[in-house]
């Protein structure tokens, strides 16, 4: 088996606990008793939007899918590739891989074979609704199965992140490759090899799971798991305090001290790989949510002018957001990962807060009196998301831009984004789950090429040939040092061009009853397999 790399590096992996083999390792290493049984009730901060594991890639959907479906490789808490349904692998040359598959069964008792893996990867690549997963499978040119436990994969070009990428594709039965998303949401097609089987699904409310007794990873810590969606921060904490939940995720910054002061509870925290940013419309000639002070549309989109983009970035007091809005549960950002992470530009600093320079740049660009702008974002998805939108709008107002903050539930916001609506200025976030910068760069700032899986989440439609050239070269460079140097160059170009306005990296906080443990994850997923009873 090839040596696994810790791609997170010092920036995000510092202080992480050792990981036992297999993705259940974090739970076992922490002292939980496998197979101990009982019911675990988890308070989820955001709803998943589907049970179709290939429909839409976002953290709530992927976290739920991980309970039900396995993948060939899996990411541990520090985003390192570990064996999953593939128990080992070898690379024959830069473009040919051989995966040895483990013996496993689906929850309906049927055996897992290489044909199931092939069908799943093809479905994630080919169905129109799976564009967000195509970014992970776009390099694969051919697959074959010489026998049920051997999978041969050929890539179009060298793909240094293939192991990490295929870990995003959940494996379904080949017989269900033609199932619709409606069939998954109805539960009929939810047949996986994962640690749990589906028993009940009430969209936006709860998901009830039962232990999959035939799971190859061994008996899970909990016989029954209830994933309860409680989007309101105060209500989620209240349910924990009342004893209705055992652990909750995304504890609001204002509630952390309350948790620590309660002898029945404890807080669990760790820096995440989530990068929070603002995206600006850089494609429309007339931007939909920008007007003059008289309310009339502007003749040209101001965000196509670098000086305007720079002005908005300079108007933001990131340290104030970290200290006041986030109450210390964040680290100010200059790029996709904290400086020093793989693929980061060492010369990029956190943008200065300079409102005077911001006003001067607006005047130079032809907007001495500013303009009107709507800043949009979700209100129940990221830590303090609505407060961040409000804070940013206030900061923009102070440099002469009349701002209105518009927030909405994640289910509405995600649906709007999936319809490819371009907002003039919107809040976004990306979990950098490869531990280096090619993944967020491919999704967020690469020129949109949906067939190639590039720019899939590029909400502002930013495009820069120099970024694209370096990124594409990096994506076929197998040497880590060479690849990271190219990514660092691309990062420097993109962020100096204000492709996105960086805000911060989230610090994640969970709260749990005393005696309940959890190893924090860079991807911020809350997985029942990692929740244990502490001795």
Coordinates of C-alpha atoms in Angstrom, one line a residue:
X1 CA 0.0 0.0 0.0
X2 CA 1.3 3.5 -0.8
X3 CA 2.4 5.6 2.1
X4 CA -0.3 8.0 3.2
X5 CA 0.5 11.6 3.5
X6 CA -0.6 14.0 6.2
X7 CA -1.7 16.8 3.8
X8 CA -3.0 19.0 6.6
X9 CA 0.5 19.8 7.8
X10 CA 1.3 22.0 10.8
X11 CA -1.4 24.6 10.0
X12 CA -4.3 22.4 10.8
X13 CA -2.9 19.1 12.1
X14 CA -1.1 20.4 15.2
X15 CA -2.0 18.6 18.4
X16 CA -4.1 15.9 16.6
X17 CA -4.4 12.6 18.4
X18 CA -2.8 9.5 16.8
X19 CA -5.2 7.6 14.5
X20 CA -5.6 3.9 14.6
X21 CA -5.9 2.0 11.3
X22 CA -9.3 2.5 9.7
X23 CA -11.7 5.4 9.9
X24 CA -13.2 4.2 13.2
X25 CA -9.8 4.6 14.7
X26 CA -10.4 7.9 16.4
X27 CA -13.3 6.5 18.3
X28 CA -11.4 3.4 19.4
X29 CA -8.3 5.3 20.3
X30 CA -10.3 7.5 22.6
X31 CA -11.4 4.6 24.8
X32 CA -14.9 3.9 23.6
X33 CA -16.2 0.4 24.0
X34 CA -17.2 -0.9 20.5
X35 CA -20.6 -2.5 20.5
X36 CA -21.6 -1.0 23.8
X37 CA -25.1 -0.2 22.5
X38 CA -27.6 2.4 23.5
X39 CA -29.1 5.4 21.7
X40 CA -27.0 8.4 20.8
X41 CA -28.9 11.7 20.1
X42 CA -26.9 14.3 18.1
X43 CA -28.1 17.9 17.6
X44 CA -27.2 18.9 14.0
X45 CA -26.9 22.6 13.2
X46 CA -27.9 22.4 9.5
X47 CA -30.2 20.1 7.6
X48 CA -29.1 17.8 4.9
X49 CA -30.9 18.4 1.7
X50 CA -30.9 14.9 0.3
X51 CA -30.1 11.2 1.0
X52 CA -28.8 10.8 -2.5
X53 CA -25.0 10.5 -1.9
X54 CA -24.1 11.8 -5.4
X55 CA -26.6 14.7 -5.7
X56 CA -25.0 17.7 -4.0
X57 CA -21.7 17.8 -2.1
X58 CA -21.8 19.9 1.0
X59 CA -21.0 19.2 4.7
X60 CA -24.5 18.3 6.0
X61 CA -25.2 16.0 3.1
X62 CA -21.8 14.3 3.2
X63 CA -21.8 13.8 7.0
X64 CA -25.2 12.1 6.8
X65 CA -24.1 10.0 3.8
X66 CA -20.9 8.8 5.7
X67 CA -23.1 7.0 8.2
X68 CA -24.9 5.1 5.5
X69 CA -22.4 4.6 2.7
X70 CA -18.7 3.8 2.6
X71 CA -16.2 5.0 0.1
X72 CA -13.0 3.3 -1.3
X73 CA -10.8 5.5 0.9
X74 CA -11.9 7.7 3.8
X75 CA -10.6 10.8 5.4
X76 CA -9.6 10.6 9.1
X77 CA -10.0 13.6 11.5
X78 CA -7.0 15.3 10.0
X79 CA -8.0 14.7 6.3
X80 CA -5.5 11.9 5.8
X81 CA -6.5 9.1 3.4
X82 CA -7.2 5.8 5.2
X83 CA -8.4 2.4 3.8
X84 CA -12.1 2.1 3.4
X85 CA -13.7 -0.4 1.1
X86 CA -10.3 -0.5 -0.6
X87 CA -8.1 -2.3 2.0
X88 CA -4.9 -1.5 0.0
X89 CA -3.7 0.1 -3.2
X90 CA -0.6 0.4 -5.4
X91 CA 0.3 2.8 -8.1
X92 CA 1.8 1.1 -11.2
X93 CA 2.9 4.3 -12.8
X94 CA 1.7 8.0 -12.8
X95 CA -1.7 7.1 -14.3
X96 CA -2.5 3.5 -13.4
X97 CA -3.7 2.3 -9.9
X98 CA -4.7 -1.0 -8.6
X99 CA -7.1 -1.2 -5.6
X100 CA -7.6 -4.4 -3.6
X101 CA -11.1 -4.4 -2.2
X102 CA -12.2 -5.8 1.1
X103 CA -15.0 -8.3 1.7
X104 CA -18.1 -6.3 2.7
X105 CA -21.9 -6.6 2.4
X106 CA -24.6 -4.0 1.8
X107 CA -27.3 -3.6 4.4
X108 CA -29.6 -5.8 2.3
X109 CA -27.1 -8.6 2.5
X110 CA -25.8 -8.5 -1.1
X111 CA -21.9 -8.6 -1.5
X112 CA -19.9 -5.6 -2.4
X113 CA -17.8 -6.0 -5.6
X114 CA -15.7 -3.9 -7.8
X115 CA -18.7 -3.4 -10.2
X116 CA -20.4 -1.5 -7.4
X117 CA -17.5 0.9 -7.1
X118 CA -17.4 1.4 -10.9
X119 CA -21.1 2.1 -11.1
X120 CA -20.9 4.5 -8.2
X121 CA -18.0 6.5 -9.6
X122 CA -19.7 6.7 -13.0
X123 CA -23.0 7.9 -11.5
X124 CA -21.2 10.6 -9.5
X125 CA -19.5 11.7 -12.7
X126 CA -22.2 11.4 -15.3
X127 CA -25.6 12.4 -13.9
X128 CA -26.4 16.1 -14.6
X129 CA -27.1 16.8 -10.9
X130 CA -23.8 15.4 -9.8
X131 CA -21.7 18.3 -11.0
X132 CA -20.4 19.0 -7.5
X133 CA -18.9 15.5 -7.3
X134 CA -17.4 15.6 -10.8
X135 CA -14.6 17.7 -9.5
X136 CA -13.4 14.6 -7.6
X137 CA -13.8 12.1 -10.5
X138 CA -12.9 14.2 -13.5
X139 CA -9.4 12.7 -13.8
X140 CA -10.6 9.1 -14.2
X141 CA -10.6 7.9 -17.8
X142 CA -11.2 4.2 -17.4
X143 CA -12.1 1.6 -14.8
X144 CA -12.2 -2.2 -15.0
X145 CA -12.7 -5.1 -12.6
X146 CA -10.6 -8.2 -13.5
X147 CA -12.3 -9.9 -10.5
X148 CA -14.8 -8.9 -7.8
X149 CA -12.1 -7.7 -5.4
X150 CA -9.8 -5.9 -7.8
X151 CA -10.4 -2.5 -9.2
X152 CA -8.1 -1.0 -11.9
X153 CA -8.3 2.8 -12.4
X154 CA -6.6 4.8 -15.1
X155 CA -6.4 8.5 -15.0
X156 CA -6.2 10.9 -17.9
X157 CA -3.1 12.5 -16.5
X158 CA -1.1 12.2 -13.2
X159 CA -3.5 12.8 -10.3
X160 CA -1.7 13.3 -7.0
X161 CA -5.0 13.7 -5.1
X162 CA -6.8 10.6 -6.5
X163 CA -6.9 8.9 -3.1
X164 CA -8.4 11.9 -1.4
X165 CA -10.9 12.5 -4.2
X166 CA -12.3 9.0 -4.5
X167 CA -12.9 9.2 -0.8
X168 CA -15.7 11.7 -1.5
X169 CA -17.7 9.2 -3.7
X170 CA -20.0 7.0 -1.6
X171 CA -20.5 3.5 -2.9
X172 CA -24.0 2.3 -3.8
X173 CA -25.2 -1.0 -5.3
X174 CA -24.6 -1.2 -9.0
X175 CA -28.2 -2.3 -9.4
X176 CA -29.4 1.1 -8.0
X177 CA -27.2 3.3 -10.2
X178 CA -30.3 4.3 -12.2
X179 CA -32.3 5.2 -9.1
X180 CA -33.6 8.8 -8.9
X181 CA -32.9 11.1 -6.0
X182 CA -36.5 10.8 -5.0
X183 CA -36.0 7.1 -4.5
X184 CA -33.1 7.8 -2.2
X185 CA -35.0 10.4 -0.3
X186 CA -37.9 7.9 0.1
X187 CA -35.4 5.4 1.6
X188 CA -35.9 2.7 -1.0
X189 CA -32.4 3.2 -2.6
X190 CA -30.5 3.9 0.7
X191 CA -28.7 0.6 0.7
X192 CA -25.0 1.0 1.7
X193 CA -22.2 -0.9 3.3
X194 CA -21.8 1.8 6.0
X195 CA -21.9 1.5 9.7
X196 CA -25.6 2.3 10.0
X197 CA -28.8 1.6 8.1
X198 CA -31.6 4.0 7.6
X199 CA -34.8 3.5 9.7
X200 CA -36.5 6.9 9.4
X201 CA -36.1 10.1 7.5
X202 CA -38.1 13.3 8.1
X203 CA -36.5 16.0 5.9
X204 CA -35.4 19.0 7.9
X205 CA -36.3 17.3 11.2
X206 CA -34.6 14.0 12.0
X207 CA -32.8 10.9 10.7
X208 CA -33.0 7.7 12.7
X209 CA -30.2 5.1 12.1
X210 CA -29.7 1.6 13.4
X211 CA -26.4 -0.3 13.7
X212 CA -25.5 -2.3 10.6
X213 CA -24.5 -5.6 12.2
X214 CA -22.6 -6.7 9.1
X215 CA -20.4 -3.7 8.8
X216 CA -16.8 -4.6 8.0
X217 CA -15.5 -2.1 10.5
X218 CA -16.9 -4.0 13.5
X219 CA -19.6 -3.2 15.9
X220 CA -20.2 0.6 16.2
X221 CA -20.3 2.3 19.6
X222 CA -24.1 3.0 19.4
X223 CA -26.9 0.6 18.5
X224 CA -29.2 3.5 17.5
X225 CA -28.5 7.0 16.4
X226 CA -30.9 10.0 16.1
X227 CA -29.6 12.9 14.0
X228 CA -31.9 15.7 15.0
X229 CA -31.9 19.0 13.1
X230 CA -32.0 22.0 15.4
X231 CA -30.9 25.0 13.4
X232 CA -31.4 27.6 16.1
X233 CA -28.3 27.9 18.3
X234 CA -30.2 28.6 21.5
X235 CA -32.7 25.8 21.0
X236 CA -29.9 23.3 20.3
X237 CA -28.2 24.2 23.5
X238 CA -31.5 24.2 25.4
X239 CA -32.2 20.6 24.2
X240 CA -28.7 19.5 25.5
X241 CA -29.3 21.2 28.8
X242 CA -32.7 19.5 29.1
X243 CA -31.2 16.1 28.5
X244 CA -32.9 15.6 25.1
X245 CA -29.6 15.5 23.3
X246 CA -26.3 13.9 24.1
X247 CA -24.0 16.1 21.9
X248 CA -24.5 19.1 19.7
X249 CA -22.4 20.7 17.0
X250 CA -21.6 24.3 16.1
X251 CA -21.9 25.8 19.5
X252 CA -22.4 29.5 19.1
X253 CA -19.6 31.6 20.4
X254 CA -21.9 33.3 22.9
X255 CA -22.8 30.0 24.4
X256 CA -19.4 28.5 25.0
X257 CA -18.9 29.9 28.5
X258 CA -22.4 28.8 29.5
X259 CA -21.4 25.2 28.5
X260 CA -18.1 25.4 30.5
X261 CA -19.9 26.7 33.5
X262 CA -22.3 23.8 33.7
X263 CA -20.9 20.9 35.6
X264 CA -23.0 18.4 33.6
X265 CA -21.5 19.5 30.2
X266 CA -18.1 20.1 28.6
X267 CA -17.0 21.8 25.4
X268 CA -14.8 20.2 22.8
X269 CA -13.0 22.5 20.3
X270 CA -10.5 22.5 17.5
X271 CA -9.5 24.5 14.5
X272 CA -11.3 23.4 11.3
X273 CA -10.3 23.6 7.7
X274 CA -13.3 25.7 6.9
X275 CA -12.4 28.9 5.0
X276 CA -15.0 31.7 5.2
X277 CA -15.1 34.3 2.5
X278 CA -17.1 36.8 0.5
X279 CA -17.6 36.2 -3.3
X280 CA -18.3 39.1 -5.7
X281 CA -20.1 39.0 -9.0
X282 CA -17.4 39.3 -11.6
X283 CA -19.3 38.1 -14.6
X284 CA -22.5 40.2 -15.2
X285 CA -22.1 43.5 -17.0
X286 CA -24.9 44.8 -14.7
X287 CA -24.9 43.2 -11.3
X288 CA -28.4 42.3 -10.0
X289 CA -28.1 43.5 -6.4
X290 CA -26.1 46.7 -7.0
X291 CA -27.7 50.1 -7.8
X292 CA -26.9 53.7 -7.7
X293 CA -27.9 55.8 -4.6
X294 CA -31.1 56.7 -6.5
X295 CA -32.0 53.0 -6.7
X296 CA -31.4 52.7 -10.5
X297 CA -29.2 49.9 -11.9
X298 CA -25.6 51.0 -12.5
X299 CA -24.4 51.1 -16.1
X300 CA -21.5 48.8 -15.3
X301 CA -20.7 46.2 -12.7
X302 CA -18.4 47.9 -10.1
X303 CA -16.9 44.5 -9.0
X304 CA -15.1 44.1 -12.4
X305 CA -12.8 46.9 -11.2
X306 CA -10.0 45.6 -9.1
X307 CA -9.9 48.9 -7.1
X308 CA -13.5 48.3 -5.9
X309 CA -12.7 44.8 -4.9
X310 CA -9.7 46.0 -3.0
X311 CA -11.7 48.7 -1.3
X312 CA -14.3 46.2 0.0
X313 CA -11.5 44.0 1.4
X314 CA -9.8 47.0 3.1
X315 CA -13.1 48.0 4.6
X316 CA -13.3 44.8 6.6
X317 CA -11.9 44.7 10.1
X318 CA -11.2 41.0 10.3
X319 CA -9.8 41.1 13.8
X320 CA -13.1 42.8 15.0
X321 CA -15.0 40.0 13.4
X322 CA -12.8 37.4 15.1
X323 CA -13.0 39.0 18.5
X324 CA -16.5 40.3 18.6
X325 CA -18.7 38.6 16.0
X326 CA -17.0 35.2 16.5
X327 CA -16.0 35.8 20.1
X328 CA -12.6 34.3 19.5
X329 CA -13.8 31.2 17.7
X330 CA -12.0 32.0 14.5
X331 CA -8.6 32.9 13.0
X332 CA -8.3 35.8 10.5
X333 CA -7.6 34.5 6.9
X334 CA -5.4 35.7 4.1
X335 CA -6.0 32.7 1.8
X336 CA -7.5 29.2 1.6
X337 CA -5.4 27.9 4.5
X338 CA -3.4 29.5 7.3
X339 CA 0.0 30.7 6.0
X340 CA 2.4 27.8 6.1
X341 CA -0.1 25.2 4.9
X342 CA 0.6 23.2 1.7
X343 CA 0.0 25.4 -1.3
X344 CA -0.2 28.7 0.5
X345 CA 1.7 31.9 -0.5
X346 CA 4.1 32.8 2.3
X347 CA 4.0 36.5 1.3
X348 CA 0.3 36.9 1.7
X349 CA -0.7 38.6 4.9
X350 CA -4.2 39.1 6.4
X351 CA -5.5 42.2 4.5
X352 CA -5.2 45.4 6.4
X353 CA -8.1 47.3 7.8
X354 CA -7.8 50.7 6.1
X355 CA -11.2 52.5 5.5
X356 CA -9.5 55.7 4.4
X357 CA -7.6 53.9 1.6
X358 CA -10.9 52.1 0.8
X359 CA -12.7 55.4 0.3
X360 CA -9.9 56.7 -1.9
X361 CA -10.0 53.5 -4.1
X362 CA -13.7 53.9 -4.6
X363 CA -13.3 57.5 -5.7
X364 CA -10.5 56.5 -8.1
X365 CA -12.8 53.8 -9.6
X366 CA -15.5 56.5 -10.2
X367 CA -17.7 55.9 -7.1
X368 CA -16.8 58.8 -4.8
X369 CA -20.3 58.6 -3.2
X370 CA -20.4 54.8 -3.3
X371 CA -23.5 52.8 -4.4
X372 CA -26.1 50.6 -2.9
X373 CA -25.4 46.9 -2.3
X374 CA -27.2 43.8 -0.9
X375 CA -24.9 41.4 0.9
X376 CA -26.5 37.9 1.2
X377 CA -25.8 34.7 3.1
X378 CA -27.3 31.9 5.1
X379 CA -28.5 32.3 8.6
X380 CA -28.2 28.7 9.9
X381 CA -25.3 27.1 8.2
X382 CA -21.9 28.6 9.3
X383 CA -20.9 29.7 12.8
X384 CA -22.5 33.2 13.3
X385 CA -23.3 33.5 9.6
X386 CA -26.1 36.0 9.9
X387 CA -24.0 38.1 12.3
X388 CA -21.1 38.1 9.9
X389 CA -23.3 39.3 7.0
X390 CA -24.6 42.1 9.3
X391 CA -21.1 43.1 10.4
X392 CA -19.7 43.2 6.9
X393 CA -22.7 45.3 5.7
X394 CA -22.1 47.8 8.5
X395 CA -18.4 48.0 7.6
X396 CA -19.1 48.6 3.9
X397 CA -21.6 51.3 4.9
X398 CA -18.8 53.1 6.8
X399 CA -16.9 53.6 3.5
X400 CA -19.9 55.0 1.7
X401 CA -21.6 51.9 0.4
X402 CA -25.3 51.7 1.4
X403 CA -25.7 48.1 2.4
X404 CA -28.6 45.9 3.1
X405 CA -28.0 42.5 4.7
X406 CA -30.2 39.6 3.4
X407 CA -30.0 36.2 5.1
X408 CA -32.1 33.1 4.7
X409 CA -32.2 29.4 5.8
X410 CA -29.6 27.2 4.4
X411 CA -32.2 25.0 2.6
X412 CA -33.3 28.1 0.6
X413 CA -29.8 29.5 0.2
X414 CA -28.4 26.2 -1.1
X415 CA -31.2 25.7 -3.5
X416 CA -30.8 29.2 -4.8
X417 CA -27.1 28.6 -5.4
X418 CA -27.8 25.3 -7.1
X419 CA -29.9 27.2 -9.6
X420 CA -26.8 29.1 -10.5
X421 CA -28.0 32.4 -9.3
X422 CA -25.2 35.0 -9.1
X423 CA -25.5 37.3 -6.1
X424 CA -23.6 40.6 -6.2
X425 CA -21.9 39.9 -2.9
X426 CA -22.5 36.7 -0.8
X427 CA -21.1 34.9 2.1
X428 CA -19.6 31.5 1.5
X429 CA -17.4 28.9 3.1
X430 CA -15.4 25.9 2.0
X431 CA -14.0 23.0 4.0
X432 CA -10.5 22.5 2.7
X433 CA -10.7 18.8 3.2
X434 CA -7.7 17.8 1.1
X435 CA -5.4 19.7 3.5
X436 CA -3.9 21.7 0.6
X437 CA -5.2 24.3 -1.7
X438 CA -5.9 22.6 -5.1
X439 CA -9.4 21.5 -4.0
X440 CA -10.8 25.0 -3.0
X441 CA -8.9 26.6 -5.9
X442 CA -10.5 24.1 -8.3
X443 CA -14.0 24.7 -6.9
X444 CA -14.0 28.4 -6.0
X445 CA -11.7 30.4 -8.3
X446 CA -11.0 28.2 -11.3
X447 CA -12.7 29.4 -14.5
X448 CA -16.0 27.5 -14.7
X449 CA -15.8 24.3 -16.7
X450 CA -18.5 22.0 -15.5
X451 CA -17.5 19.2 -17.8
X452 CA -14.0 19.2 -16.3
X453 CA -15.3 19.7 -12.7
X454 CA -13.7 23.1 -12.4
X455 CA -15.3 26.3 -11.0
X456 CA -18.3 24.3 -9.8
X457 CA -18.8 26.5 -6.7
X458 CA -17.3 29.7 -8.3
X459 CA -20.3 31.8 -7.3
X460 CA -18.9 35.1 -8.6
X461 CA -17.7 33.4 -11.9
X462 CA -14.1 34.8 -11.3
X463 CA -11.8 33.9 -14.2
X464 CA -8.0 34.4 -14.5
X465 CA -6.0 32.4 -17.1
X466 CA -2.8 32.7 -15.0
X467 CA -4.5 31.0 -12.0
X468 CA -6.0 28.4 -14.3
X469 CA -2.6 27.6 -16.0
X470 CA -0.8 27.0 -12.7
X471 CA -3.7 25.1 -11.2
X472 CA -3.9 22.7 -14.1
X473 CA -0.2 22.1 -14.0
X474 CA -0.3 21.5 -10.3
X475 CA -3.2 19.0 -10.7
X476 CA -0.9 16.7 -12.8
X477 CA 2.3 17.2 -10.7
X478 CA 2.9 14.1 -8.6
X479 CA 5.8 15.6 -6.7
X480 CA 4.5 17.3 -3.5
X481 CA 7.1 20.1 -3.4
X482 CA 6.6 21.0 -7.1
X483 CA 2.8 20.9 -6.8
X484 CA 2.7 23.0 -3.7
X485 CA 5.0 25.6 -5.3
X486 CA 2.6 26.0 -8.3
X487 CA -0.4 26.2 -5.9
X488 CA 1.3 28.9 -3.9
X489 CA 1.9 30.9 -7.0
X490 CA -1.8 30.5 -8.1
X491 CA -3.0 31.4 -4.6
X492 CA -0.9 34.6 -4.6
X493 CA -2.3 35.7 -8.0
X494 CA -5.9 34.9 -7.1
X495 CA -5.9 36.7 -3.7
X496 CA -3.9 39.7 -4.9
X497 CA -6.5 40.0 -7.6
X498 CA -9.3 39.7 -4.9
X499 CA -10.8 36.7 -6.6
X500 CA -12.5 36.2 -3.1
X501 CA -12.4 38.4 0.0
X502 CA -11.0 36.2 2.7
X503 CA -12.5 36.5 6.2
X504 CA -11.5 33.8 8.6
X505 CA -11.0 30.1 9.4
X506 CA -13.6 28.7 11.8
X507 CA -12.8 27.2 15.2
X508 CA -15.4 24.4 15.7
X509 CA -17.0 23.8 19.1
X510 CA -19.1 20.9 20.2
X511 CA -20.8 20.5 23.5
X512 CA -21.6 17.2 25.1
X513 CA -22.7 15.6 28.4
X514 CA -19.9 14.7 30.7
X515 CA -18.8 11.2 29.9
X516 CA -19.4 11.7 26.1
X517 CA -16.2 12.2 24.1
X518 CA -15.5 13.3 20.5
X519 CA -12.3 13.8 18.5
X520 CA -12.8 17.0 16.5
X521 CA -12.5 16.8 12.7
X522 CA -11.0 19.3 10.3
X523 CA -14.0 18.8 8.0
X524 CA -16.4 19.6 10.9
X525 CA -18.4 16.5 10.4
X526 CA -20.2 15.1 13.4
X527 CA -20.0 11.3 13.0
X528 CA -21.6 8.9 15.4
X529 CA -18.7 6.5 15.0
X530 CA -16.4 9.0 16.6
X531 CA -18.7 9.7 19.6
X532 CA -17.8 7.6 22.6
X533 CA -18.5 7.0 26.3
X534 CA -15.5 8.1 28.2
X535 CA -14.4 6.1 31.3

